[in-house]
PDB file of C-alpha atoms in Angstrom:
ATOM      1  CA  MET A   1       6.453 -15.793   6.213  1.00 64.00           C
ATOM      2  CA  ALA A   2       4.783 -12.458   5.440  1.00 85.00           C
ATOM      3  CA  HIS A   3       1.679 -12.394   3.291  1.00 94.00           C
ATOM      4  CA  LEU A   4       2.269 -11.639  -0.388  1.00 96.00           C
ATOM      5  CA  PHE A   5      -0.067  -9.398  -2.366  1.00 97.00           C
ATOM      6  CA  VAL A   6      -0.306  -7.959  -5.842  1.00 97.00           C
ATOM      7  CA  THR A   7      -1.961  -4.644  -6.671  1.00 97.00           C
ATOM      8  CA  MET A   8      -4.605  -4.482  -9.369  1.00 96.00           C
ATOM      9  CA  ASN A   9      -2.871  -1.586 -11.140  1.00 95.00           C
ATOM     10  CA  ALA A  10      -0.039  -3.999 -11.920  1.00 95.00           C
ATOM     11  CA  PHE A  11      -2.163  -5.496 -14.687  1.00 93.00           C
ATOM     12  CA  GLN A  12      -3.110  -3.908 -17.997  1.00 82.00           C
ATOM     13  CA  ASP A  13      -6.489  -5.615 -18.261  1.00 71.00           C
ATOM     14  CA  THR A  14      -8.436  -4.570 -15.181  1.00 72.00           C
ATOM     15  CA  ALA A  15     -12.023  -4.822 -16.449  1.00 78.00           C
ATOM     16  CA  ILE A  16     -14.142  -6.315 -13.688  1.00 82.00           C
ATOM     17  CA  LEU A  17     -15.328  -9.065 -16.046  1.00 81.00           C
ATOM     18  CA  SER A  18     -11.751 -10.367 -16.099  1.00 89.00           C
ATOM     19  CA  TYR A  19     -11.398 -10.404 -12.318  1.00 93.00           C
ATOM     20  CA  PRO A  20     -12.462 -14.037 -11.652  1.00 94.00           C
ATOM     21  CA  VAL A  21      -9.900 -15.459 -14.080  1.00 93.00           C
ATOM     22  CA  LEU A  22      -7.228 -13.040 -12.899  1.00 94.00           C
ATOM     23  CA  PHE A  23      -7.862 -13.792  -9.223  1.00 96.00           C
ATOM     24  CA  ALA A  24      -7.605 -17.526  -9.858  1.00 96.00           C
ATOM     25  CA  ALA A  25      -4.269 -16.997 -11.626  1.00 95.00           C
ATOM     26  CA  ILE A  26      -3.018 -14.761  -8.801  1.00 96.00           C
ATOM     27  CA  ARG A  27      -3.826 -17.413  -6.233  1.00 97.00           C
ATOM     28  CA  LYS A  28      -2.238 -20.150  -8.323  1.00 96.00           C
ATOM     29  CA  ALA A  29       0.942 -18.075  -8.630  1.00 96.00           C
ATOM     30  CA  GLY A  30       1.304 -18.099  -4.849  1.00 95.00           C
ATOM     31  CA  CYS A  31      -0.144 -14.774  -3.689  1.00 96.00           C
ATOM     32  CA  ASP A  32      -2.153 -14.569  -0.491  1.00 97.00           C
ATOM     33  CA  GLY A  33      -4.121 -11.459  -1.345  1.00 98.00           C
ATOM     34  CA  VAL A  34      -4.976  -8.638  -3.725  1.00 98.00           C
ATOM     35  CA  GLU A  35      -4.999  -4.880  -3.300  1.00 98.00           C
ATOM     36  CA  ILE A  36      -8.184  -3.593  -4.886  1.00 98.00           C
ATOM     37  CA  ARG A  37      -7.769  -0.108  -6.333  1.00 97.00           C
ATOM     38  CA  ARG A  38     -10.740   2.187  -5.927  1.00 97.00           C
ATOM     39  CA  GLU A  39      -9.761   4.275  -8.953  1.00 95.00           C
ATOM     40  CA  LEU A  40     -10.101   1.248 -11.239  1.00 93.00           C
ATOM     41  CA  LEU A  41     -13.762   0.691 -10.370  1.00 94.00           C
ATOM     42  CA  GLU A  42     -16.317   2.848 -12.161  1.00 91.00           C
ATOM     43  CA  ASP A  43     -18.832   2.527  -9.325  1.00 94.00           C
ATOM     44  CA  PRO A  44     -17.124   1.126  -6.212  1.00 95.00           C
ATOM     45  CA  ALA A  45     -20.236   1.149  -4.026  1.00 91.00           C
ATOM     46  CA  SER A  46     -22.111  -1.181  -6.361  1.00 94.00           C
ATOM     47  CA  LEU A  47     -19.195  -3.346  -7.525  1.00 96.00           C
ATOM     48  CA  LEU A  48     -17.337  -4.120  -4.314  1.00 97.00           C
ATOM     49  CA  PRO A  49     -19.744  -6.782  -3.000  1.00 97.00           C
ATOM     50  CA  ALA A  50     -19.300  -8.680  -6.265  1.00 97.00           C
ATOM     51  CA  VAL A  51     -15.530  -8.284  -6.050  1.00 97.00           C
ATOM     52  CA  LYS A  52     -15.644  -9.660  -2.505  1.00 98.00           C
ATOM     53  CA  GLY A  53     -17.431 -12.757  -3.770  1.00 98.00           C
ATOM     54  CA  MET A  54     -14.780 -13.273  -6.432  1.00 97.00           C
ATOM     55  CA  LEU A  55     -11.968 -12.892  -3.913  1.00 98.00           C
ATOM     56  CA  ASP A  56     -13.659 -15.260  -1.464  1.00 98.00           C
ATOM     57  CA  LYS A  57     -14.011 -17.864  -4.198  1.00 98.00           C
ATOM     58  CA  ALA A  58     -10.324 -17.540  -5.074  1.00 98.00           C
ATOM     59  CA  GLY A  59      -9.283 -17.660  -1.414  1.00 98.00           C
ATOM     60  CA  LEU A  60      -7.578 -14.253  -1.487  1.00 98.00           C
ATOM     61  CA  ILE A  61      -7.278 -11.617   1.258  1.00 98.00           C
ATOM     62  CA  PRO A  62      -8.567  -8.175   0.214  1.00 98.00           C
ATOM     63  CA  TYR A  63      -6.806  -4.888   0.909  1.00 98.00           C
ATOM     64  CA  TYR A  64      -8.340  -1.608  -0.286  1.00 98.00           C
ATOM     65  CA  SER A  65      -6.507   1.343  -1.809  1.00 98.00           C
ATOM     66  CA  CYS A  66      -8.207   4.753  -1.714  1.00 98.00           C
ATOM     67  CA  PRO A  67      -6.236   7.478  -3.536  1.00 95.00           C
ATOM     68  CA  VAL A  68      -7.692  10.060  -1.168  1.00 97.00           C
ATOM     69  CA  SER A  69      -6.011  12.510   1.230  1.00 98.00           C
ATOM     70  CA  LEU A  70      -7.006  11.798   4.834  1.00 98.00           C
ATOM     71  CA  PHE A  71      -6.665  15.466   5.780  1.00 98.00           C
ATOM     72  CA  GLY A  72      -8.261  18.192   3.680  1.00 98.00           C
ATOM     73  CA  GLU A  73      -7.266  21.774   2.907  1.00 97.00           C
ATOM     74  CA  ASP A  74      -8.566  22.889   6.309  1.00 98.00           C
ATOM     75  CA  HIS A  75      -6.068  20.487   7.950  1.00 98.00           C
ATOM     76  CA  GLN A  76      -8.939  18.395   9.358  1.00 98.00           C
ATOM     77  CA  ILE A  77      -9.855  14.791   8.699  1.00 98.00           C
ATOM     78  CA  ILE A  78     -12.247  14.284   5.800  1.00 98.00           C
ATOM     79  CA  ASP A  79     -15.498  12.355   6.047  1.00 98.00           C
ATOM     80  CA  VAL A  80     -14.239   8.784   5.828  1.00 98.00           C
ATOM     81  CA  ALA A  81     -17.623   7.109   6.338  1.00 98.00           C
ATOM     82  CA  PRO A  82     -18.142   6.310   2.611  1.00 98.00           C
ATOM     83  CA  TYR A  83     -14.709   4.691   2.368  1.00 98.00           C
ATOM     84  CA  ARG A  84     -15.289   2.697   5.529  1.00 98.00           C
ATOM     85  CA  GLN A  85     -18.555   1.375   4.107  1.00 98.00           C
ATOM     86  CA  GLU A  86     -16.835   0.429   0.874  1.00 98.00           C
ATOM     87  CA  ALA A  87     -14.077  -1.372   2.760  1.00 98.00           C
ATOM     88  CA  VAL A  88     -16.705  -3.275   4.753  1.00 98.00           C
ATOM     89  CA  GLU A  89     -18.496  -4.256   1.535  1.00 98.00           C
ATOM     90  CA  LEU A  90     -15.200  -5.584   0.182  1.00 98.00           C
ATOM     91  CA  GLY A  91     -14.333  -7.406   3.394  1.00 98.00           C
ATOM     92  CA  ALA A  92     -11.022  -5.547   3.423  1.00 98.00           C
ATOM     93  CA  LYS A  93      -8.543  -6.212   6.214  1.00 98.00           C
ATOM     94  CA  LEU A  94      -6.579  -3.038   5.481  1.00 98.00           C
ATOM     95  CA  ILE A  95      -7.332   0.325   3.883  1.00 98.00           C
ATOM     96  CA  LYS A  96      -4.808   2.913   2.819  1.00 98.00           C
ATOM     97  CA  PHE A  97      -5.027   6.653   2.294  1.00 98.00           C
ATOM     98  CA  SER A  98      -2.457   9.365   1.661  1.00 98.00           C
ATOM     99  CA  LEU A  99      -1.732  11.877   4.418  1.00 98.00           C
ATOM    100  CA  GLY A 100      -2.857  15.104   2.817  1.00 98.00           C
ATOM    101  CA  ASN A 101      -2.758  18.471   4.592  1.00 98.00           C
ATOM    102  CA  TYR A 102      -2.126  17.318   8.140  1.00 98.00           C
ATOM    103  CA  ARG A 103      -0.696  20.021  10.384  1.00 98.00           C
ATOM    104  CA  GLU A 104       0.825  19.164  13.730  1.00 95.00           C
ATOM    105  CA  GLY A 105      -0.901  21.002  16.565  1.00 94.00           C
ATOM    106  CA  LEU A 106      -3.813  22.119  14.394  1.00 97.00           C
ATOM    107  CA  SER A 107      -5.354  18.911  13.038  1.00 98.00           C
ATOM    108  CA  ASP A 108      -7.974  17.419  15.373  1.00 98.00           C
ATOM    109  CA  MET A 109      -6.440  14.149  16.586  1.00 98.00           C
ATOM    110  CA  ASP A 110      -9.494  13.297  18.695  1.00 98.00           C
ATOM    111  CA  ALA A 111     -11.607  13.278  15.528  1.00 98.00           C
ATOM    112  CA  LEU A 112      -8.982  11.099  13.891  1.00 98.00           C
ATOM    113  CA  ALA A 113      -9.052   8.692  16.827  1.00 98.00           C
ATOM    114  CA  LYS A 114     -12.828   8.332  16.579  1.00 98.00           C
ATOM    115  CA  ALA A 115     -12.650   7.658  12.848  1.00 98.00           C
ATOM    116  CA  ALA A 116      -9.848   5.104  13.249  1.00 98.00           C
ATOM    117  CA  ALA A 117     -11.826   3.361  15.994  1.00 98.00           C
ATOM    118  CA  ARG A 118     -14.775   2.909  13.641  1.00 98.00           C
ATOM    119  CA  PHE A 119     -12.518   1.129  11.181  1.00 98.00           C
ATOM    120  CA  SER A 120     -11.009  -0.986  13.950  1.00 98.00           C
ATOM    121  CA  ASP A 121     -14.474  -1.996  15.113  1.00 98.00           C
ATOM    122  CA  ALA A 122     -15.045  -3.386  11.618  1.00 98.00           C
ATOM    123  CA  GLY A 123     -11.741  -5.303  11.664  1.00 98.00           C
ATOM    124  CA  ILE A 124     -10.051  -2.913   9.233  1.00 98.00           C
ATOM    125  CA  LEU A 125      -6.570  -1.487   9.798  1.00 98.00           C
ATOM    126  CA  VAL A 126      -6.089   2.098   8.581  1.00 98.00           C
ATOM    127  CA  THR A 127      -2.748   2.919   6.969  1.00 98.00           C
ATOM    128  CA  ILE A 128      -1.143   5.972   5.417  1.00 98.00           C
ATOM    129  CA  GLU A 129       1.012   5.493   2.339  1.00 98.00           C
ATOM    130  CA  ASN A 130       3.839   7.789   1.323  1.00 98.00           C
ATOM    131  CA  ASP A 131       2.618   9.204  -1.967  1.00 98.00           C
ATOM    132  CA  GLN A 132       4.445  11.180  -4.659  1.00 97.00           C
ATOM    133  CA  THR A 133       3.642  14.646  -3.260  1.00 97.00           C
ATOM    134  CA  ALA A 134       5.369  17.022  -0.864  1.00 97.00           C
ATOM    135  CA  LEU A 135       2.375  16.834   1.490  1.00 97.00           C
ATOM    136  CA  GLY A 136       2.221  13.065   1.700  1.00 98.00           C
ATOM    137  CA  GLY A 137       5.627  11.796   0.691  1.00 98.00           C
ATOM    138  CA  LYS A 138       8.153  13.512   2.962  1.00 98.00           C
ATOM    139  CA  THR A 139       9.581  11.943   6.095  1.00 98.00           C
ATOM    140  CA  GLU A 140       9.555  15.297   7.882  1.00 98.00           C
ATOM    141  CA  ARG A 141       5.745  15.281   7.615  1.00 98.00           C
ATOM    142  CA  LEU A 142       5.041  11.589   8.067  1.00 98.00           C
ATOM    143  CA  ALA A 143       7.210  11.024  11.149  1.00 98.00           C
ATOM    144  CA  PRO A 144       5.478  13.665  13.329  1.00 98.00           C
ATOM    145  CA  PHE A 145       2.085  12.352  12.250  1.00 98.00           C
ATOM    146  CA  PHE A 146       2.863   8.794  13.313  1.00 98.00           C
ATOM    147  CA  ALA A 147       4.439  10.060  16.545  1.00 98.00           C
ATOM    148  CA  ALA A 148       1.212  11.921  17.294  1.00 98.00           C
ATOM    149  CA  CYS A 149      -0.821   8.792  16.572  1.00 98.00           C
ATOM    150  CA  ARG A 150       1.348   6.754  18.913  1.00 98.00           C
ATOM    151  CA  SER A 151       1.095   9.321  21.694  1.00 97.00           C
ATOM    152  CA  LYS A 152      -2.696   9.043  21.570  1.00 97.00           C
ATOM    153  CA  ALA A 153      -2.793   5.282  20.849  1.00 98.00           C
ATOM    154  CA  ILE A 154      -4.520   5.859  17.502  1.00 98.00           C
ATOM    155  CA  PRO A 155      -4.373   2.610  15.489  1.00 98.00           C
ATOM    156  CA  ILE A 156      -3.015   3.985  12.207  1.00 98.00           C
ATOM    157  CA  ARG A 157       0.060   2.436  10.615  1.00 98.00           C
ATOM    158  CA  PHE A 158       2.279   2.902   7.586  1.00 98.00           C
ATOM    159  CA  THR A 159       2.171   1.509   4.052  1.00 98.00           C
ATOM    160  CA  CYS A 160       5.707   2.063   2.774  1.00 98.00           C
ATOM    161  CA  ASP A 161       6.047   2.433  -0.980  1.00 98.00           C
ATOM    162  CA  ILE A 162       9.763   1.957  -1.492  1.00 97.00           C
ATOM    163  CA  GLY A 163       9.670   3.560  -4.954  1.00 96.00           C
ATOM    164  CA  ASN A 164       7.692   6.699  -4.192  1.00 97.00           C
ATOM    165  CA  TRP A 165      10.537   8.260  -2.198  1.00 97.00           C
ATOM    166  CA  ALA A 166      12.248   9.066  -5.493  1.00 96.00           C
ATOM    167  CA  TYR A 167       9.430  11.382  -6.540  1.00 96.00           C
ATOM    168  CA  THR A 168       9.777  13.537  -3.415  1.00 97.00           C
ATOM    169  CA  GLY A 169      13.557  13.656  -3.380  1.00 96.00           C
ATOM    170  CA  GLU A 170      13.877  11.566  -0.221  1.00 97.00           C
ATOM    171  CA  ASP A 171      16.729   9.204   0.559  1.00 97.00           C
ATOM    172  CA  ALA A 172      14.862   5.889   0.574  1.00 96.00           C
ATOM    173  CA  GLU A 173      17.190   4.178   3.033  1.00 96.00           C
ATOM    174  CA  GLU A 174      17.048   7.079   5.498  1.00 97.00           C
ATOM    175  CA  ALA A 175      13.256   7.149   5.193  1.00 97.00           C
ATOM    176  CA  ALA A 176      13.060   3.411   5.826  1.00 94.00           C
ATOM    177  CA  ALA A 177      15.222   3.757   8.934  1.00 94.00           C
ATOM    178  CA  ALA A 178      13.140   6.652  10.265  1.00 96.00           C
ATOM    179  CA  LEU A 179       9.735   5.042   9.748  1.00 98.00           C
ATOM    180  CA  LYS A 180      10.382   1.298   9.902  1.00 97.00           C
ATOM    181  CA  ASN A 181       8.643   0.843  13.261  1.00 97.00           C
ATOM    182  CA  GLU A 182       5.360   2.033  11.727  1.00 98.00           C
ATOM    183  CA  VAL A 183       5.436  -0.246   8.677  1.00 98.00           C
ATOM    184  CA  VAL A 184       2.864  -3.028   8.287  1.00 98.00           C
ATOM    185  CA  TYR A 185       2.636  -3.141   4.486  1.00 98.00           C
ATOM    186  CA  ILE A 186       5.219  -2.606   1.751  1.00 98.00           C
ATOM    187  CA  HIS A 187       4.824  -1.790  -1.938  1.00 98.00           C
ATOM    188  CA  VAL A 188       7.749  -3.263  -3.875  1.00 96.00           C
ATOM    189  CA  LYS A 189       8.929  -1.821  -7.176  1.00 95.00           C
ATOM    190  CA  GLU A 190      11.950  -0.361  -8.912  1.00 93.00           C
ATOM    191  CA  VAL A 191      11.797   3.300  -9.950  1.00 93.00           C
ATOM    192  CA  VAL A 192      14.220   4.619 -12.556  1.00 91.00           C
ATOM    193  CA  GLU A 193      14.832   8.073 -13.948  1.00 91.00           C
ATOM    194  CA  THR A 194      14.218   8.489 -17.669  1.00 92.00           C
ATOM    195  CA  ALA A 195      14.336  11.396 -20.099  1.00 92.00           C
ATOM    196  CA  SER A 196      10.629  12.003 -19.467  1.00 91.00           C
ATOM    197  CA  GLY A 197      10.729  11.583 -15.689  1.00 93.00           C
ATOM    198  CA  TYR A 198      10.545   8.715 -13.240  1.00 94.00           C
ATOM    199  CA  ALA A 199       9.156   5.357 -14.310  1.00 93.00           C
ATOM    200  CA  THR A 200       8.249   2.158 -12.492  1.00 94.00           C
ATOM    201  CA  ILE A 201       9.769  -1.062 -13.773  1.00 92.00           C
ATOM    202  CA  PRO A 202       9.526  -4.671 -12.563  1.00 92.00           C
ATOM    203  CA  ILE A 203      11.951  -6.020  -9.997  1.00 92.00           C
ATOM    204  CA  GLY A 204      14.709  -8.231 -11.350  1.00 84.00           C
ATOM    205  CA  GLN A 205      15.358  -6.138 -14.458  1.00 62.00           C
ATOM    206  CA  ASN A 206      18.746  -4.750 -15.469  1.00 64.00           C
ATOM    207  CA  GLY A 207      20.410  -6.176 -12.376  1.00 67.00           C
ATOM    208  CA  ARG A 208      18.931  -3.484 -10.129  1.00 72.00           C
ATOM    209  CA  GLN A 209      19.043  -4.453  -6.456  1.00 81.00           C
ATOM    210  CA  LYS A 210      17.769  -1.382  -4.592  1.00 87.00           C
ATOM    211  CA  TRP A 211      14.438  -3.020  -3.768  1.00 92.00           C
ATOM    212  CA  LYS A 212      16.267  -5.825  -1.958  1.00 90.00           C
ATOM    213  CA  ARG A 213      18.357  -3.456   0.145  1.00 90.00           C
ATOM    214  CA  LEU A 214      15.255  -1.552   1.200  1.00 93.00           C
ATOM    215  CA  LEU A 215      13.318  -4.686   2.099  1.00 92.00           C
ATOM    216  CA  TYR A 216      16.143  -5.783   4.389  1.00 91.00           C
ATOM    217  CA  LEU A 217      15.697  -2.517   6.321  1.00 94.00           C
ATOM    218  CA  LEU A 218      11.965  -2.986   6.865  1.00 95.00           C
ATOM    219  CA  PRO A 219      10.044  -5.336   9.193  1.00 95.00           C
ATOM    220  CA  LYS A 220      10.130  -8.940   8.005  1.00 91.00           C
ATOM    221  CA  GLU A 221       6.580  -9.523   9.229  1.00 93.00           C
ATOM    222  CA  ALA A 222       5.113  -6.733   7.067  1.00 96.00           C
ATOM    223  CA  ALA A 223       2.898  -7.792   4.177  1.00 96.00           C
ATOM    224  CA  ILE A 224       4.471  -7.223   0.759  1.00 96.00           C
ATOM    225  CA  ALA A 225       2.739  -6.236  -2.471  1.00 97.00           C
ATOM    226  CA  LEU A 226       4.110  -6.255  -5.995  1.00 97.00           C
ATOM    227  CA  GLU A 227       3.251  -2.892  -7.565  1.00 97.00           C
ATOM    228  CA  PHE A 228       4.802  -2.690 -10.994  1.00 96.00           C
ATOM    229  CA  PRO A 229       3.820  -3.731 -14.520  1.00 94.00           C
ATOM    230  CA  ILE A 230       3.541  -7.516 -14.580  1.00 93.00           C
ATOM    231  CA  THR A 231       5.412  -8.226 -17.819  1.00 87.00           C
ATOM    232  CA  SER A 232       6.370 -11.823 -17.062  1.00 87.00           C
ATOM    233  CA  ASP A 233       4.750 -14.768 -15.340  1.00 91.00           C
ATOM    234  CA  LEU A 234       3.550 -13.553 -11.935  1.00 94.00           C
ATOM    235  CA  LYS A 235       4.936 -16.714 -10.358  1.00 94.00           C
ATOM    236  CA  ASP A 236       8.441 -15.691 -11.457  1.00 93.00           C
ATOM    237  CA  TYR A 237       8.231 -12.513  -9.389  1.00 93.00           C
ATOM    238  CA  ILE A 238       6.812 -14.388  -6.415  1.00 92.00           C
ATOM    239  CA  GLU A 239       9.668 -16.872  -6.562  1.00 90.00           C
ATOM    240  CA  LEU A 240      12.181 -14.028  -6.815  1.00 88.00           C
ATOM    241  CA  LEU A 241      10.780 -12.490  -3.644  1.00 87.00           C
ATOM    242  CA  LYS A 242      10.821 -15.794  -1.809  1.00 82.00           C
ATOM    243  CA  GLU A 243      14.338 -16.694  -2.893  1.00 77.00           C
ATOM    244  CA  GLU A 244      15.960 -13.321  -2.439  1.00 66.00           C
ATOM    245  CA  VAL A 245      14.150 -12.014   0.621  1.00 66.00           C
ATOM    246  CA  PHE A 246      12.463 -14.683   2.707  1.00 62.00           C
ATOM    247  CA  VAL A 247      15.184 -17.297   2.307  1.00 57.00           C
ATOM    248  CA  ASN A 248      17.836 -14.696   3.134  1.00 55.00           C
ATOM    249  CA  GLU A 249      16.060 -12.927   5.984  1.00 54.00           C
ATOM    250  CA  SER A 250      19.245 -12.849   8.064  1.00 48.00           C
ATOM    251  CA  VAL A 251      21.236 -11.030   5.386  1.00 42.00           C
TER     252      VAL A 251
END
């Protein structure tokens, strides 16, 4: 069965002082790991070693989310050394960025390969997540990037956020079909349109089933993270995933 994660932005109270109690509850609910969000830490460089200790004590696998574009305005890879060091301090097994201003044929893929290799040497898998922007959340931009990575054997894979496609006007099922072979990690949520724009809601509400249909299209071995407001007992959502997805993998 795939590893189950929960993202730290799913909780309202994310003060680092509450982490030990929260991590213990996450583990008890049946999660295998936690996605630590860089934007929720006031000083990541100083706090991540302590967070690692808390996760180790709880027996949880750390993933690391960096809300940073991998390619800058000049279409070249940014300096990722600080983020690599932070991921090492956390003991992260996976790090995720957004794509940013990658341009096929102009971006330096050799520089990207060297950067990815440095992460690999530290036991960290680099992933790109489809974000909510035209630069980082469109299949027409992501697919050529991953094709270029494959052609050069660059070890970068895909974090698929099944809700973010709504923000960029993409057909989520078509996007899943186009990029499924790159997926190693999935963010699960329901996204609905409201009078004030799109909003993320928990799975299992209002009889919505889109998240299930999308999961069936994606690799069963990919890790799955809950990324929505946890408004009920976390264990309830874990059980819903297990009952509706893992038990019915052949559906």
